[in-house]
XYZ file of C-alpha atoms in Angstrom:
308
model
C -26.264 23.922 53.170
C -22.538 23.683 52.400
C -21.062 20.354 51.358
C -18.536 18.673 53.698
C -14.861 19.404 53.155
C -13.079 16.791 51.015
C -10.956 14.264 52.931
C -7.430 15.372 53.639
C -4.587 12.964 52.775
C -4.590 10.199 55.386
C -3.195 6.708 55.762
C -6.575 5.395 54.622
C -6.390 7.505 51.445
C -2.864 6.264 50.824
C -3.964 2.660 51.272
C -6.840 3.129 48.835
C -4.488 4.706 46.297
C -2.066 1.774 46.642
C -4.878 -0.756 46.267
C -6.164 0.954 43.113
C -2.664 0.795 41.616
C -2.597 -2.924 42.459
C -6.051 -3.401 40.870
C -5.007 -1.611 37.673
C -1.566 -3.172 37.271
C -1.932 -6.709 38.617
C -5.571 -7.843 38.789
C -6.345 -7.303 35.082
C -9.784 -5.912 35.909
C -11.889 -4.213 33.265
C -11.933 -0.390 33.161
C -15.550 -0.393 34.383
C -14.608 -2.546 37.396
C -11.686 -0.233 38.192
C -14.010 2.786 38.075
C -16.538 1.031 40.323
C -13.887 0.194 42.939
C -12.622 3.772 42.820
C -16.120 5.199 43.416
C -17.009 2.757 46.202
C -13.774 3.220 48.108
C -14.039 7.008 47.785
C -17.457 6.777 49.434
C -15.867 4.832 52.280
C -13.102 7.453 52.599
C -15.671 10.276 52.675
C -17.697 8.480 55.376
C -14.552 7.839 57.440
C -13.543 11.498 57.098
C -16.918 12.557 58.515
C -16.394 10.181 61.467
C -12.745 11.171 62.025
C -11.364 7.788 61.018
C -8.053 8.075 59.191
C -6.450 4.607 59.461
C -7.539 1.307 57.867
C -6.912 -0.612 61.105
C -9.417 1.662 62.874
C -12.221 0.274 60.697
C -13.911 -2.740 62.261
C -17.146 -4.648 61.641
C -19.153 -1.979 63.466
C -17.799 0.756 61.195
C -18.372 -1.257 58.020
C -21.909 -2.050 59.157
C -22.552 1.619 59.955
C -21.213 2.675 56.545
C -23.472 0.156 54.776
C -26.465 1.272 56.852
C -25.822 4.928 56.028
C -25.754 4.094 52.315
C -29.049 2.216 52.624
C -30.653 5.093 54.568
C -29.819 7.583 51.837
C -31.757 5.525 49.322
C -29.028 3.379 47.756
C -30.455 0.104 46.435
C -29.593 -3.180 48.201
C -27.758 -4.324 45.049
C -25.521 -1.221 45.122
C -24.866 -1.655 48.848
C -23.849 -5.241 48.095
C -21.420 -3.979 45.473
C -19.901 -1.487 47.914
C -19.417 -4.253 50.489
C -17.839 -6.464 47.841
C -15.343 -3.686 47.092
C -14.583 -3.354 50.810
C -14.022 -7.109 51.160
C -11.522 -7.073 48.338
C -9.792 -3.951 49.630
C -9.419 -5.262 53.184
C -8.459 -8.705 51.874
C -5.541 -7.078 50.088
C -4.621 -5.057 53.210
C -4.680 -8.305 55.212
C -2.280 -9.982 52.768
C 0.077 -7.000 52.875
C 0.023 -6.971 56.679
C -1.570 -3.551 57.092
C -4.598 -4.942 58.974
C -5.098 -8.062 61.099
C -8.512 -9.102 59.818
C -11.099 -8.345 57.144
C -13.946 -6.463 58.862
C -16.204 -6.565 55.793
C -16.491 -10.367 55.607
C -19.249 -10.756 58.181
C -21.319 -7.730 57.087
C -24.275 -8.445 54.837
C -26.294 -6.015 52.767
C -30.108 -5.969 52.702
C -31.479 -8.813 50.614
C -32.021 -8.107 46.960
C -35.248 -9.244 45.434
C -33.970 -11.126 42.425
C -35.773 -10.210 39.249
C -35.978 -12.742 36.471
C -34.387 -11.478 33.263
C -36.719 -10.636 30.411
C -36.381 -12.951 27.445
C -37.720 -13.002 23.919
C -39.491 -16.074 22.648
C -38.214 -17.846 19.546
C -40.699 -16.126 17.236
C -39.706 -12.682 18.548
C -36.017 -13.453 18.012
C -36.771 -14.684 14.499
C -38.641 -11.469 13.696
C -35.821 -9.338 15.110
C -33.098 -11.109 13.123
C -34.835 -10.998 9.759
C -33.170 -7.710 8.859
C -33.212 -7.130 5.093
C -29.755 -6.549 3.605
C -30.838 -3.234 2.126
C -27.572 -1.371 2.769
C -24.167 -1.691 4.461
C -25.507 -0.550 7.832
C -28.247 -3.176 7.816
C -25.707 -5.859 6.850
C -23.488 -4.878 9.779
C -26.363 -4.763 12.234
C -27.690 -8.148 11.183
C -24.245 -9.662 11.749
C -24.175 -7.981 15.162
C -27.573 -9.250 16.283
C -27.000 -12.719 14.848
C -23.767 -13.038 16.830
C -25.420 -11.757 20.015
C -28.054 -14.476 19.842
C -25.848 -17.232 18.370
C -23.150 -17.003 21.036
C -24.717 -15.233 24.034
C -22.094 -12.488 24.198
C -22.170 -9.577 26.618
C -22.385 -6.197 24.885
C -18.895 -5.263 26.144
C -17.516 -8.527 24.731
C -19.079 -7.863 21.348
C -17.867 -4.251 21.278
C -14.270 -5.319 21.923
C -14.279 -8.319 19.591
C -11.499 -8.527 16.982
C -11.452 -10.632 13.818
C -8.525 -12.736 15.032
C -10.801 -14.159 17.728
C -13.330 -15.396 15.180
C -12.868 -18.677 13.298
C -15.627 -18.619 10.711
C -14.469 -21.868 9.112
C -14.857 -23.859 12.328
C -17.669 -21.672 13.644
C -16.069 -20.631 16.935
C -15.332 -17.388 18.761
C -12.786 -16.880 21.563
C -14.353 -14.430 23.982
C -12.428 -12.368 26.510
C -14.942 -11.976 29.327
C -15.048 -10.610 32.864
C -11.799 -10.813 34.794
C -9.967 -11.280 31.476
C -11.155 -14.904 31.414
C -11.298 -16.506 27.996
C -13.957 -18.926 26.798
C -14.634 -20.656 23.488
C -18.202 -20.392 22.173
C -19.775 -21.826 18.997
C -21.097 -19.504 16.283
C -24.170 -20.659 14.353
C -24.359 -20.875 10.565
C -26.684 -17.873 10.203
C -24.278 -15.716 12.202
C -21.323 -17.011 10.163
C -23.034 -16.070 6.885
C -23.933 -12.621 8.226
C -20.386 -12.018 9.495
C -18.883 -13.014 6.154
C -21.176 -10.595 4.341
C -20.163 -7.803 6.733
C -16.448 -8.602 6.382
C -16.658 -8.131 2.616
C -18.051 -4.634 3.182
C -15.305 -3.745 5.671
C -12.623 -4.645 3.140
C -13.931 -1.906 0.839
C -14.094 0.851 3.482
C -11.135 3.240 3.074
C -9.127 3.786 6.253
C -11.238 1.376 8.293
C -10.006 -0.278 11.488
C -9.904 -3.811 10.077
C -8.899 -5.439 13.371
C -12.228 -4.876 15.128
C -15.312 -6.737 13.985
C -17.930 -4.048 14.476
C -17.094 -0.569 13.268
C -18.951 2.448 11.941
C -19.114 3.114 8.207
C -16.436 5.741 8.871
C -14.134 2.966 10.056
C -14.168 3.614 13.801
C -14.910 0.891 16.395
C -18.447 0.912 17.787
C -18.853 1.552 21.496
C -21.302 -0.099 23.867
C -23.789 2.770 23.741
C -23.852 2.817 19.932
C -24.524 -0.932 19.862
C -27.353 -0.569 22.386
C -28.947 2.101 20.204
C -28.782 -0.085 17.098
C -30.415 -3.026 18.878
C -33.192 -0.737 20.140
C -33.625 0.724 16.640
C -34.116 -2.683 15.035
C -36.517 -3.884 17.718
C -38.803 -0.977 16.753
C -38.129 -1.254 13.028
C -38.928 -4.990 13.029
C -42.238 -4.418 14.800
C -41.521 -5.905 18.231
C -43.792 -4.680 20.998
C -40.880 -3.814 23.292
C -37.560 -1.995 23.236
C -34.931 -4.735 23.146
C -31.512 -4.330 24.758
C -28.449 -6.517 24.057
C -28.616 -8.383 27.368
C -32.093 -9.656 26.437
C -30.529 -11.508 23.520
C -27.980 -13.042 25.912
C -30.786 -14.056 28.279
C -32.788 -15.466 25.376
C -29.765 -17.438 24.153
C -29.322 -19.029 27.606
C -33.000 -19.699 28.199
C -33.590 -21.293 24.789
C -30.568 -23.590 25.139
C -31.603 -24.644 28.633
C -35.145 -25.377 27.449
C -33.711 -27.692 24.801
C -30.936 -29.521 26.670
C -31.426 -28.895 30.400
C -27.629 -28.875 30.908
C -26.999 -26.059 33.381
C -23.222 -26.607 33.471
C -22.993 -26.260 29.689
C -24.962 -23.003 29.803
C -22.664 -21.748 32.576
C -19.597 -22.367 30.388
C -21.187 -20.787 27.322
C -22.109 -17.636 29.262
C -18.775 -17.413 31.071
C -20.320 -17.329 34.551
C -17.782 -17.854 37.335
C -20.425 -19.340 39.662
C -23.189 -21.795 38.857
C -25.525 -19.851 41.152
C -25.510 -17.000 38.607
C -26.652 -19.384 35.877
C -29.332 -21.000 38.030
C -31.682 -18.064 37.470
C -32.388 -19.576 34.051
C -33.797 -22.694 35.694
C -36.576 -20.462 37.050
C -37.245 -19.178 33.550
C -37.291 -22.747 32.266
C -39.718 -23.793 34.992
C -42.020 -20.883 34.186
C -42.049 -21.985 30.556
C -42.815 -25.601 31.497
C -45.507 -24.535 33.950
C -47.174 -22.421 31.263
C -47.087 -25.314 28.793
C -48.564 -27.622 31.447
C -51.361 -25.189 32.250
C -52.202 -24.808 28.585
C -52.086 -28.488 27.621
C -52.770 -30.815 30.559
C -56.445 -31.834 30.736
C -56.540 -31.593 34.516
C -54.798 -28.199 34.534
C -57.083 -26.337 32.163
C -59.614 -23.957 33.631
C -63.189 -25.027 33.074
C -65.042 -22.984 30.546
C -68.075 -21.274 31.998
């Protein structure tokens, strides 16, 4: 079966191209967000081409709903459909501000509900075991600094990969993080992470031709990418004898969950994680409740199961 012809240049294509230029030049979005918008809007353009729609103003709520339904029917997850609709809302919102359309047809369209999964976290003992990396060589010293900072400050893997030394204040124990939407936040760095980072910085100073602006680099002096960092975290989770393959986001989840268990201050955790909305942070209250419920079941006399 032959694939459909690609969309010919239309007013809709031109509008998408103009919006993408606006997103790149003015919105300060991350490269991954730009790529996601590009993919989602191309899917809309392809769908419109199949239905002989070539103008943005010809797309109403019915068309947006039909597009979302077609994505769901072809097996796209509810979360991905939500992301596509989010891209459409932003696109049509921009068209509304520029006067190209009279309303935003994507605002009232909702994707299928996503069953929210609780993030997997490590307990304190598992984190301790993971971080006890022996300083047996330069690579181990770097990786310990990396994992210590992940857990000490709750960084996203992209934030850690792009981190430069000028954003770290090891004397005051703080890091300035450039997060999603180019938003900056100030996060404490614990003493164990500070010591590990200082040890790693001494090694960097002796590497010939190294990129000394970035914190985490290879032993050949090149900045580490996200995938390389993920592989190192997975390597150490196996090397340190954990019963699961750990990924960087688990350390971020563990950071948030352990702080919330100790202080119960959801707003503080929101600021530390750099969440724009408190609702995103509230998932950790469920984790906290699960922990408390487990403790209750294990300790309260009236909660224990009777021994047979």
